[in-house]
Short mmCIF file of C-alpha atoms in Angstrom, two decimals:
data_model
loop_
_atom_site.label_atom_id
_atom_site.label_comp_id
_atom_site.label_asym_id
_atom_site.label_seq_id
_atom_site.Cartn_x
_atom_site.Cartn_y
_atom_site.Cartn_z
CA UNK C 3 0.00 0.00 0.00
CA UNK C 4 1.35 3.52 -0.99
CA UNK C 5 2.25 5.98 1.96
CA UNK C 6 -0.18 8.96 1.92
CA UNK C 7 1.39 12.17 3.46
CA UNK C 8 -0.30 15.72 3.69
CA UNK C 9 2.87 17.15 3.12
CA UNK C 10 6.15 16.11 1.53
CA UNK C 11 9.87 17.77 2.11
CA UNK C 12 12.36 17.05 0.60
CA UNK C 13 15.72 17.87 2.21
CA UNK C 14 16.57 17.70 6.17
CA UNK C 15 18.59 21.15 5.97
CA UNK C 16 17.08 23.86 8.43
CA UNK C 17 14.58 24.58 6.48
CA UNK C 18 13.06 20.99 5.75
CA UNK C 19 13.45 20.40 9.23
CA UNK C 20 11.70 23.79 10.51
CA UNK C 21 8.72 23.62 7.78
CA UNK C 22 8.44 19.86 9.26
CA UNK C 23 8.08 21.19 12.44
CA UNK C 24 5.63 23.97 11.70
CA UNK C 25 3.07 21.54 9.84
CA UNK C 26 3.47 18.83 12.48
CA UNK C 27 2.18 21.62 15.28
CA UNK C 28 -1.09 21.21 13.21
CA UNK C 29 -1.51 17.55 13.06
CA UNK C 30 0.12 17.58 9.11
CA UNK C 31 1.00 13.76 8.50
CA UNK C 32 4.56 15.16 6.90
CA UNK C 33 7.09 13.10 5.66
CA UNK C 34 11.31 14.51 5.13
CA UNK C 35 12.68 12.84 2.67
CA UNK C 36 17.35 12.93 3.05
CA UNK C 37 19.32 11.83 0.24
CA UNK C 38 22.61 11.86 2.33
CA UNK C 39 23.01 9.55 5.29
CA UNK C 40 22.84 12.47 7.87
CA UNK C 41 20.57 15.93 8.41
CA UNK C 42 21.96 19.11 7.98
CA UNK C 43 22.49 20.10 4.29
CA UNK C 44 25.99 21.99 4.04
CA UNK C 45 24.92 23.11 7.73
CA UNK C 46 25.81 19.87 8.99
CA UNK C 47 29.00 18.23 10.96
CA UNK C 48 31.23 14.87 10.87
CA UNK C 49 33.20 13.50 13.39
CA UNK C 50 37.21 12.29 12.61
CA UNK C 51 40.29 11.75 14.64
CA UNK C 52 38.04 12.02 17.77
CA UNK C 53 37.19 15.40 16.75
CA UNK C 54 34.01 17.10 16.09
CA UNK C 55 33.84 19.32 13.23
CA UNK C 56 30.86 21.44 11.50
CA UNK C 57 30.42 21.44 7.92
CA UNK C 58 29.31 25.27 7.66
CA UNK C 59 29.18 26.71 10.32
CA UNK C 60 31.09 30.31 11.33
CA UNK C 61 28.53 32.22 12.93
CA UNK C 62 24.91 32.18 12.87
CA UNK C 63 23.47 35.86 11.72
CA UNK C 64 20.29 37.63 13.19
CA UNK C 65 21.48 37.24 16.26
CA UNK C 66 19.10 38.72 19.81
CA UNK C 67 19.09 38.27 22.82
CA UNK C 68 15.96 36.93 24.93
CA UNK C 69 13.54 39.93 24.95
CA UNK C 70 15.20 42.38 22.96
CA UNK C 71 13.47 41.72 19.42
CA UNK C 72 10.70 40.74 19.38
CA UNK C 73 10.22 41.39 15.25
CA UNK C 74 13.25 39.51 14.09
CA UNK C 75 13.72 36.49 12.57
CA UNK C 76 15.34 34.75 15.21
CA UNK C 77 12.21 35.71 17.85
CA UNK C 78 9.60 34.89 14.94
CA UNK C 79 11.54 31.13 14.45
CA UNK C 80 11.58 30.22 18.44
CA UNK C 81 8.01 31.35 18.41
CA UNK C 82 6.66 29.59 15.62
CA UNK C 83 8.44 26.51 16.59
CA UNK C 84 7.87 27.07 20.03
CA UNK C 85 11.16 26.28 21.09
CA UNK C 86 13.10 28.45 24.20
CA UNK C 87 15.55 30.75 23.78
CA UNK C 88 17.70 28.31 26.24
CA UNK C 89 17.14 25.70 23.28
CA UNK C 90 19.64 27.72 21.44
CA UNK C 91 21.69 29.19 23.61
CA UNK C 92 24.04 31.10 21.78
CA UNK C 93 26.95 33.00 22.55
CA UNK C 94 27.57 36.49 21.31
CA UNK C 95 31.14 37.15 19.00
CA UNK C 96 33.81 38.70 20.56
CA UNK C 97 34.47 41.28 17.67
CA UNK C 98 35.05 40.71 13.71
CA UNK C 99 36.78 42.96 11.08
CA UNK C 100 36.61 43.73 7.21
CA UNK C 101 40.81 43.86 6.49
CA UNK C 102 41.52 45.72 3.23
CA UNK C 103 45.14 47.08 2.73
CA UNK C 104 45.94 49.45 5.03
CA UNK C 105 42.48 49.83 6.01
CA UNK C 106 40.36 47.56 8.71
CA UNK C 107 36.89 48.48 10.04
CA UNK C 108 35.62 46.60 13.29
CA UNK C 109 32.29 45.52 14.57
CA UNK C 110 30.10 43.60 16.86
CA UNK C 111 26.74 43.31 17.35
CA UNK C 112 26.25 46.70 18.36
CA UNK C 113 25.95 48.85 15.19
CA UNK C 114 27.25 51.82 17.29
CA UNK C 115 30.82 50.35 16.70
CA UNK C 116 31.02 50.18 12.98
CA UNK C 117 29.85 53.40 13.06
CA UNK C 118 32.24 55.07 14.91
CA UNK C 119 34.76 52.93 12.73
CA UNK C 120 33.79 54.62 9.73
CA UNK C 121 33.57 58.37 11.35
CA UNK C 122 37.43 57.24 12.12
CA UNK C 123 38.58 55.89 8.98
CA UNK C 124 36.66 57.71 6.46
CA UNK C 125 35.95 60.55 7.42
CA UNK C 126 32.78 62.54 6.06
CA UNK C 127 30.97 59.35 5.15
CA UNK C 128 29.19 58.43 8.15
CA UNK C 129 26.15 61.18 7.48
CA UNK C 130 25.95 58.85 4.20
CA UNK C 131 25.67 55.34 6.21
CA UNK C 132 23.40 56.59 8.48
CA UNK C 133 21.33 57.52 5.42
CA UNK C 134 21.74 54.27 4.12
CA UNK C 135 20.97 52.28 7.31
CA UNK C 136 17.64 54.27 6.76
CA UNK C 137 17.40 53.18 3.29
CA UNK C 138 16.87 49.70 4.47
CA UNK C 139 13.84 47.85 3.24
CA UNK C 140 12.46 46.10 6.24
CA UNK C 141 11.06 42.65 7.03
CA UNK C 142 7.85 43.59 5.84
CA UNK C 143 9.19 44.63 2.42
CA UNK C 144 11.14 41.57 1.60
CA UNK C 145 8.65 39.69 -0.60
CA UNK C 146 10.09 41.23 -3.89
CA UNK C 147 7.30 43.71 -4.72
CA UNK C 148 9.49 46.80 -3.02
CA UNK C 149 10.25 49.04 -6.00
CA UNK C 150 14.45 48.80 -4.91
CA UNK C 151 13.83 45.21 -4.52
CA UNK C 152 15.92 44.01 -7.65
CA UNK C 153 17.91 46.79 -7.67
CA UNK C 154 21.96 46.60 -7.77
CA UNK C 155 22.52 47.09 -4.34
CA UNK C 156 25.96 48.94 -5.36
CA UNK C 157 24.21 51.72 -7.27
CA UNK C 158 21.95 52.48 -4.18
CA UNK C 159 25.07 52.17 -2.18
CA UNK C 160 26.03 55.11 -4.49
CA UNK C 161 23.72 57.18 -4.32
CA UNK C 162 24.23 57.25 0.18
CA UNK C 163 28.33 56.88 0.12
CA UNK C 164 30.74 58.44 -2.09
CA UNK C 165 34.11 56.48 -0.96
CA UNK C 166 34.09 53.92 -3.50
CA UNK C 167 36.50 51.68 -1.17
CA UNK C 168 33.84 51.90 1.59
CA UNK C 169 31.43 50.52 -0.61
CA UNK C 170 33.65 47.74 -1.10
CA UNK C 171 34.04 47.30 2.52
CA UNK C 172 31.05 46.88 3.67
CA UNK C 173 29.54 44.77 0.59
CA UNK C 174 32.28 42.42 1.25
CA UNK C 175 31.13 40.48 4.68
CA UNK C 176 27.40 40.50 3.00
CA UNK C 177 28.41 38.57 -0.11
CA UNK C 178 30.39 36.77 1.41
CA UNK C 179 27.64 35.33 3.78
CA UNK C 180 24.69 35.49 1.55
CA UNK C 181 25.31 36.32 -1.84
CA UNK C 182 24.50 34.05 -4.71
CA UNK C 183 25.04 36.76 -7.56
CA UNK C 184 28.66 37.58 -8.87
CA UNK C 185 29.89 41.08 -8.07
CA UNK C 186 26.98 42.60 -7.13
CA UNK C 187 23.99 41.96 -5.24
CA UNK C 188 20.49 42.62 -5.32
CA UNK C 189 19.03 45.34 -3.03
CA UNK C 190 16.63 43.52 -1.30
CA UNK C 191 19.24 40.51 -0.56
CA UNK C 192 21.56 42.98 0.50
CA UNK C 193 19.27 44.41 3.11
CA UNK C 194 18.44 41.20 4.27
CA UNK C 195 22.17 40.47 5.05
CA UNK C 196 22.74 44.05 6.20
CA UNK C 197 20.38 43.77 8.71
CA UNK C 198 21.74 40.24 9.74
CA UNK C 199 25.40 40.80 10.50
CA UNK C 200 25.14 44.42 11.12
CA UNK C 201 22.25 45.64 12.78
CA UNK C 202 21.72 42.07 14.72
CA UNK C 203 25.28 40.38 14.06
CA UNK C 204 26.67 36.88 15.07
CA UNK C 205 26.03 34.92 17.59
CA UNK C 206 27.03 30.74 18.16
CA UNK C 207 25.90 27.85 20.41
CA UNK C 208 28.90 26.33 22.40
CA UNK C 209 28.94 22.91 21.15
CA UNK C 210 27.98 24.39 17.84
CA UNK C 211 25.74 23.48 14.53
CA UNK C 212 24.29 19.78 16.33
CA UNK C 213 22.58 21.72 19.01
CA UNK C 214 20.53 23.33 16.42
CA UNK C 215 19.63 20.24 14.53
CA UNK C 216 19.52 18.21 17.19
CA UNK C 217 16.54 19.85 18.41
CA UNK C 218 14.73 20.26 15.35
CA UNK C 219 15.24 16.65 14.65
CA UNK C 220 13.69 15.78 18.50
CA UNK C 221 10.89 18.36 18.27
CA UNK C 222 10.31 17.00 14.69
CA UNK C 223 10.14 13.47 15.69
CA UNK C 224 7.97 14.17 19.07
CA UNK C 225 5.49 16.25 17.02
CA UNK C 226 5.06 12.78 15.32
CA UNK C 227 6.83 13.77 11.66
CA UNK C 228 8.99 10.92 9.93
CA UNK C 229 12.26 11.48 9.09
CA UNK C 230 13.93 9.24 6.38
CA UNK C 231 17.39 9.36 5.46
CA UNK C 232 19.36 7.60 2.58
CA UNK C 233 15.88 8.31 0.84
CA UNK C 234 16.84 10.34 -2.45
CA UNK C 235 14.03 11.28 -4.76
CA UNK C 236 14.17 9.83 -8.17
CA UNK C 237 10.96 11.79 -9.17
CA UNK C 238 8.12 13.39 -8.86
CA UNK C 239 5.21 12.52 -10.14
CA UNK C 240 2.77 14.75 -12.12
CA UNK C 241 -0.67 13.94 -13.22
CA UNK C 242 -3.03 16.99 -14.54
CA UNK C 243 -0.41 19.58 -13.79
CA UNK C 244 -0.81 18.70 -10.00
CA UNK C 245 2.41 16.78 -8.17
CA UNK C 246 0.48 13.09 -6.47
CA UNK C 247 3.41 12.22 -4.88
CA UNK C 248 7.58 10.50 -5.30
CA UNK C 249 9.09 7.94 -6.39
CA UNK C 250 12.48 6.90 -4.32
CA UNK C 251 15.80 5.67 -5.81
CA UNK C 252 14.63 2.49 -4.66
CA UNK C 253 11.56 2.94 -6.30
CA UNK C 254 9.18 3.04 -3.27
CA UNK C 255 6.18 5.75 -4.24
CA UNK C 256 4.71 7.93 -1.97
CA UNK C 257 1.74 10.02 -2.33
CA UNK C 258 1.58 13.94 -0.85
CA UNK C 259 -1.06 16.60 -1.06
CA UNK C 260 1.65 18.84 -1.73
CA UNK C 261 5.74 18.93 -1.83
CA UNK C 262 7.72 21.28 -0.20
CA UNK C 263 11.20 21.00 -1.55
CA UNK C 264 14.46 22.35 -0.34
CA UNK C 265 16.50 20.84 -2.72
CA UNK C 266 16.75 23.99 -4.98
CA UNK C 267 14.71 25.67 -8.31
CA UNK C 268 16.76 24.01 -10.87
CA UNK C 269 17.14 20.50 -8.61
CA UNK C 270 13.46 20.31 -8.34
CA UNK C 271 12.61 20.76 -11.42
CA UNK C 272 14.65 18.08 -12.84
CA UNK C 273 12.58 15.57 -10.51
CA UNK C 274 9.72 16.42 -11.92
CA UNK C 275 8.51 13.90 -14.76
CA UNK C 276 6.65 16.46 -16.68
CA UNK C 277 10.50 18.32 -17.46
CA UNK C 278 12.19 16.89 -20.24
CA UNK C 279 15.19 19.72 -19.85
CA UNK C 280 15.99 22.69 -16.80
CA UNK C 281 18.28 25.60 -18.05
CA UNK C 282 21.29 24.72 -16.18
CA UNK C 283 22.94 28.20 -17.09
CA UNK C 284 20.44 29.17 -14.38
CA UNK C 285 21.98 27.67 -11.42
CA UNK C 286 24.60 29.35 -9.48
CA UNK C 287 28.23 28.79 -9.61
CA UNK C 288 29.56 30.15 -6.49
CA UNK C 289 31.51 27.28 -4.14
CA UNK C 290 34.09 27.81 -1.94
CA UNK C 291 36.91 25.64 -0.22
CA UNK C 292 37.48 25.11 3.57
CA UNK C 293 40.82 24.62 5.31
CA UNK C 294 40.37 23.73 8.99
CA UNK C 295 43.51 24.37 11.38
CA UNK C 296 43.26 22.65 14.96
CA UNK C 297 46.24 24.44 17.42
CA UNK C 298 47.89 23.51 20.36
CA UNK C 299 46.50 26.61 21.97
CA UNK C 300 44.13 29.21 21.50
CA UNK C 301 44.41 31.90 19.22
CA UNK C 302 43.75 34.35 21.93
CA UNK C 303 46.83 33.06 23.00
CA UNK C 304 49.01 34.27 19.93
CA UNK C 305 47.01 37.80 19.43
CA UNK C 306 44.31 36.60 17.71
CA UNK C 307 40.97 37.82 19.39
CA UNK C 308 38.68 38.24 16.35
CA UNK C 309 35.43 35.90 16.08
CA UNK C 310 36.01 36.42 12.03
CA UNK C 311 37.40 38.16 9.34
CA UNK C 312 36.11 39.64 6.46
CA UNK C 313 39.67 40.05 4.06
CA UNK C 314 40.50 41.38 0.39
CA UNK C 315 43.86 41.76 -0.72
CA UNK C 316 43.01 45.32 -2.82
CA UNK C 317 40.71 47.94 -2.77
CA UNK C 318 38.54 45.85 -5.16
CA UNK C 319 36.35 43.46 -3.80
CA UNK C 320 36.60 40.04 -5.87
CA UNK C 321 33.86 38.12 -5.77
CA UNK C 322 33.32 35.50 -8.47
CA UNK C 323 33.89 32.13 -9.28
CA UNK C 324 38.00 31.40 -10.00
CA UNK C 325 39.67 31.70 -13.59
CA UNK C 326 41.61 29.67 -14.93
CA UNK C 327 42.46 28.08 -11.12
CA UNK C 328 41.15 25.43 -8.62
CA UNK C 329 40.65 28.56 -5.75
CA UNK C 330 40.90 32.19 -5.59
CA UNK C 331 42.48 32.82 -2.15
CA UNK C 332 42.93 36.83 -2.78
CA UNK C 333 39.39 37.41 -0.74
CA UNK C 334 38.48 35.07 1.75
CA UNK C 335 36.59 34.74 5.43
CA UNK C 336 38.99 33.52 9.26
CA UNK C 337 36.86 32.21 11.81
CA UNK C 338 37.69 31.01 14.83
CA UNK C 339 34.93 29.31 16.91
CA UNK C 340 37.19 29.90 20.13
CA UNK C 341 36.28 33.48 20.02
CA UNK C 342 32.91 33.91 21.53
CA UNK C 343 31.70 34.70 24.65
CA UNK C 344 30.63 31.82 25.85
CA UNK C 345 29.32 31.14 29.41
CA UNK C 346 31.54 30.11 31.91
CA UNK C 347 29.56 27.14 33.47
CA UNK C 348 30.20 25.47 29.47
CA UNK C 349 33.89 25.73 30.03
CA UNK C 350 36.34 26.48 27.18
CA UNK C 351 36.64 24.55 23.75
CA UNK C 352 38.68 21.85 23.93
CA UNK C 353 41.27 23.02 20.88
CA UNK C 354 42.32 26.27 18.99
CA UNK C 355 40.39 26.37 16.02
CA UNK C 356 40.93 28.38 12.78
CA UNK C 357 39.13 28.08 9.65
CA UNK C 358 39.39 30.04 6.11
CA UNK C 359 37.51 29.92 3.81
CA UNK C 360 38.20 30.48 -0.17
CA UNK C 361 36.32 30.78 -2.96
CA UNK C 362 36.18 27.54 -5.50
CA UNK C 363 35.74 26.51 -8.53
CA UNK C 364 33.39 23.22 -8.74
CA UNK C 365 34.47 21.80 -12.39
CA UNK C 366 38.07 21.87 -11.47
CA UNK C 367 37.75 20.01 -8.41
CA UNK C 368 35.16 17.62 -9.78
CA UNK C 369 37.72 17.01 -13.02
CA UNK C 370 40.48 15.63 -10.69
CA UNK C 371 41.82 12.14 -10.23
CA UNK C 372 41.55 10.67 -6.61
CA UNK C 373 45.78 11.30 -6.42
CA UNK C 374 45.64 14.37 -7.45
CA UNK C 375 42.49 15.51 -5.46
CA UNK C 376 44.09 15.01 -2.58
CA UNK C 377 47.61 16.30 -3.20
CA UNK C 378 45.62 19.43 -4.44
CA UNK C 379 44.27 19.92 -1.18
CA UNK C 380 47.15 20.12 0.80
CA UNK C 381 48.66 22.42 -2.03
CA UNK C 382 45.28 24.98 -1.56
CA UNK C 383 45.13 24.19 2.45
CA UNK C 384 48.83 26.28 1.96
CA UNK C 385 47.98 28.63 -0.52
CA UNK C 386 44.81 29.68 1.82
CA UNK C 387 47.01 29.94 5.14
CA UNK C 388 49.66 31.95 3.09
CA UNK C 389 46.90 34.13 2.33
CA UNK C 390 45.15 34.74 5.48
CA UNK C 391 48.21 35.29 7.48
CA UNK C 392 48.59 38.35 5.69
CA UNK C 393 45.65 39.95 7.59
CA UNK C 394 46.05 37.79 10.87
CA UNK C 395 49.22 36.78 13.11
CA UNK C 396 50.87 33.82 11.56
CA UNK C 397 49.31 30.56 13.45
CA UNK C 398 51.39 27.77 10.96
CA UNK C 399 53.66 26.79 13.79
CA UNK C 400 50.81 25.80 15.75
CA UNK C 401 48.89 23.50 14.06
CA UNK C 402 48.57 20.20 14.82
CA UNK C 403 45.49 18.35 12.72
CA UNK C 404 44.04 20.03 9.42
CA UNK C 405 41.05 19.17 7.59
CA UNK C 406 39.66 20.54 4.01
CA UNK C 407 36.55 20.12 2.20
CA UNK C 408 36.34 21.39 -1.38
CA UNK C 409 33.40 22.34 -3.84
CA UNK C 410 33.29 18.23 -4.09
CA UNK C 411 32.75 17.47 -0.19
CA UNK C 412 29.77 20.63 -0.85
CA UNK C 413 28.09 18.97 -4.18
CA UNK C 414 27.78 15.77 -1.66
CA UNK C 415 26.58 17.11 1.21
CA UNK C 416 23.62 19.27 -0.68
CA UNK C 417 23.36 17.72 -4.07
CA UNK C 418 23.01 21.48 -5.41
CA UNK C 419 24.43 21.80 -9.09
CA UNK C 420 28.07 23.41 -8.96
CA UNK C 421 28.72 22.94 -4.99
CA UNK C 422 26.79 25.96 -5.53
CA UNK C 423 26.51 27.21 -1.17
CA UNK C 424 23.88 30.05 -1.98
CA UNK C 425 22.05 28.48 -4.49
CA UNK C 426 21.36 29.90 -7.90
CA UNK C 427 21.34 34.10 -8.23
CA UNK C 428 17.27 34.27 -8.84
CA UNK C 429 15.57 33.54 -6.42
CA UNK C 430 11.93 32.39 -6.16
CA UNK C 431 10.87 34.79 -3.19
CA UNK C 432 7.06 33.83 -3.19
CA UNK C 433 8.60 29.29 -3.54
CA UNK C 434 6.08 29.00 -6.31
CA UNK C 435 6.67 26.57 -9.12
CA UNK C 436 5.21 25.75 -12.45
CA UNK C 437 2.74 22.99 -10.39
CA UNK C 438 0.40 24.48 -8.18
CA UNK C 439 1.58 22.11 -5.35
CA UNK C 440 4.67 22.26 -5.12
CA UNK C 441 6.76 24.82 -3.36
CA UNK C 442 10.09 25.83 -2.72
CA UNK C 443 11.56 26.82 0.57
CA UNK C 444 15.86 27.40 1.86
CA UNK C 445 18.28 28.98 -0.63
CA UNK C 446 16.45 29.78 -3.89
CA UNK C 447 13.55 30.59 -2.19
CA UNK C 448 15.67 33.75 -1.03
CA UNK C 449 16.78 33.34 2.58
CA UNK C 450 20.25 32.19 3.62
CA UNK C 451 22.02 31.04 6.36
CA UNK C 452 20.87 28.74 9.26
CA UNK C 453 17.95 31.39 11.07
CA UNK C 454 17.39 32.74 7.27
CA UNK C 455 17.01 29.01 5.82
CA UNK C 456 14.91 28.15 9.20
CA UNK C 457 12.44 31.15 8.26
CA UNK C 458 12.28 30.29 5.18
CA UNK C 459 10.77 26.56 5.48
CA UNK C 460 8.52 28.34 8.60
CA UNK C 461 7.31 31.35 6.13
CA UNK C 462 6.56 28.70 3.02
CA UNK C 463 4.88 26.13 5.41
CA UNK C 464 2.52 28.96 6.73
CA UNK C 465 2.20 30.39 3.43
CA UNK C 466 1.67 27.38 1.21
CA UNK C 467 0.85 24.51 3.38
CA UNK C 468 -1.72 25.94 6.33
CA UNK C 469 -3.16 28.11 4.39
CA UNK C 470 -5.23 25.32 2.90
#
């Protein structure tokens, strides 16, 4: 007999997980469908050498504290999931930078900082930030019908901030953590990402990105959802223009009122049976490369006290996929998950931890033979320390395990087409799709990151699967 579900996801990223949730709390019959052996997405982690590592974790954006925002997304996802603030628990950065030549700008999670940073450093621009602070669209705005909405968020940069290398600044840490769109960005994205590392900033749980899903997975499960893993989708099926349901890679069908798919525009189109051919020009070739540094001490302890670093290696802010090269290690992010202030009844972490990450090119590393894969790793794991020590004190003398994952490890982990981490540049803000019952929700629905891609799977559940 064929499984009948209300509601079908497919993916057990964040936002799988969170829409789960959010149709479960009504008595939904939903059903998460994992290709991969474990939950998480590219927001997952892996144990090795005794060691517990995160997949993509540096910082989770839109941080609050309890009580302070009530209009955010991090308040709207504990409420609509009705989880506690306690569930998260998560510990504010210490500090981070943007590090251009000769010029760095500092913040926390007090906008007041960066501020005076750029009174400081560029003097006679800060009337024009504070202009475009109020420029913002706001939460309420971001369903793509704002006239700026698809605007180049550079040219409305413009028109606030005449330092063109300020501009560059502070675009830099927003592409970098949410930007899907070579060298520019659209408006609306860009206030999305303004507002979530500048005006609410970073925040992390101790023991890091398994808190998080750990707790979805439990409230998932409790709420009576079913989770199945190693359960790719081969297809799905359409009858009449309507989706009835999937069929697995081991060709078990099961039926759904509706689908709810996190696996991305392009990805889900290609499952259905009704699409012969998806415009693969369409999907987003952004990746990047991870080299993970464990130390025999803390970087505190050798003048490092940033939580990360946003770095470019000229006043031009690169930000597109490699030419001609494996890795473009000119721009790139340092995080340390040492540097947050966590609280002192959780104790310290047991290792120094760096991490640097450097933009990829998938092909390349895809192309390679198993040899040279790996000797190509170690050769990038260099090239991307060289780098970074340029805008950081030099750590090599303290390392003591590495670890790298590549646009490969990212195409395995997600399935998206190029390793792509943000997902293809246009996004489908309302998660509409040519059938009228199926939806998108996470990365090309718009909303990145682990509390964006949690929204997201909350906003399309409420939108497209209550309101029924």
């Amino acid at each position: 007999m064929t499984a009948q579900y209300d509601t079908i996801i497919i993916g057990a990223g964040m936002s799988g997980l969170a829409a789960g949730i959010r149709l479960a709390h009504f008595d939904q019959r939903v059903c998460i469908l994992e290709k991969h052996y474990t939950i998480g997405g590219l927001n997952s982690f892996y144990r090795m050498g005794g060691r517990d590592y995160d997949v993509g974790l540096h910082a989770m954006t839109n941080f609050a504290r309890k009580g302070s925002d009530k209009r955010g997304p991090l308040a709207k996802l504990i409420r609509q999931l009705r989880f506690r603030w306690e569930d998260f628990k998560l510990a504010e950065q210490i500090g981070s930078s943007i590090r251009f030549p000769e010029v760095s700008l500092d913040f926390t999670n007090d906008i007041g900082l960066l501020e005076s940073e750029i009174a400081k450093q560029f003097p006679g621009q800060v009337d024009g930030f504070r202009s475009l602070c109020g420029s913002l669209l706001d939460y309420s705005d971001m369903d793509g019908d704002a006239p700026n909405f698809m605007r180049s968020a550079r040219e409305v940069m413009a028109e606030h901030i005449s330092d063109p290398l300020l501009i560059e600044m502070l675009i830099c840490p927003l592409m970098w953590y949410g930007n899907a769109r070579e060298n520019d960005m659209d408006f609306g994205q860009f206030c999305i990402m303004f507002r979530a590392c500048y005006l609410e900033g970073f925040g992390r749980p101790f023991k890091g990105v398994r808190v998080i899903l750990k707790n979805l997975v439990k409230k998932f499960r409790g709420l009576g959802g079913e989770l199945k893993l190693r359960s790719g989708v081969a297809k799905i099926h359409v009858e009449n223009g309507q989706a009835c349901g999937v069929v697995l890679d081991d060709g078990t069908e099961l039926q759904a009122k509706r689908i709810l798919s996190s696996a991305g525009n392009i990805e889900t189109l290609r499952m259905c049976d009704d699409i012969t051919e998806v415009d693969v020009a369409k999907a987003g070739s952004l990746s990047f490369i991870e080299s993970i540094s464990i130390l025999d001490r803390k970087p505190v302890d050798f003048g490092f006290d940033r939580t990360i670093v946003f770095y470019n290696d000229s006043k031009s802010f690169h930000w597109q996929k490699p030419n001609d090269a494996l890795c473009d290690s000119r721009t790139g992010v340092i995080c340390s998950p040492n540097n947050y202030i966590y609280d002192a009844d959780e104790g310290e972490l047991p290792d120094g931890v760096i991490r640097i990450t450097t933009l990829a090119d998938h092909d390349r590393w895809c192309a390679l033979s198993d040899e040279k894969y790996r000797s190509e790793k170690v050769i990038q794991y260099d090239d991307a320390i060289a780098s970074a020590v340029r805008f950081m004190p030099d750590f090599r003398g303290y390392v003591v395990d590495t670890d790298v994952f590549t646009p490969k490890t990212i195409r395995r982990f997600t399935f998206h087409d190029n390793g792509a981490v943000y997902g293809a540049p246009d996004k489908q803000l309302d998660g509409t799709t040519h059938l009228s019952n199926v939806f998108l929700c996470g990365t090309d629905q718009g909303f990145v990151g682990i509390v964006g891609a949690i929204v997201s799977g909350i906003s399309m559940a409420n939108r497209h699967c209550l309101q029924v």
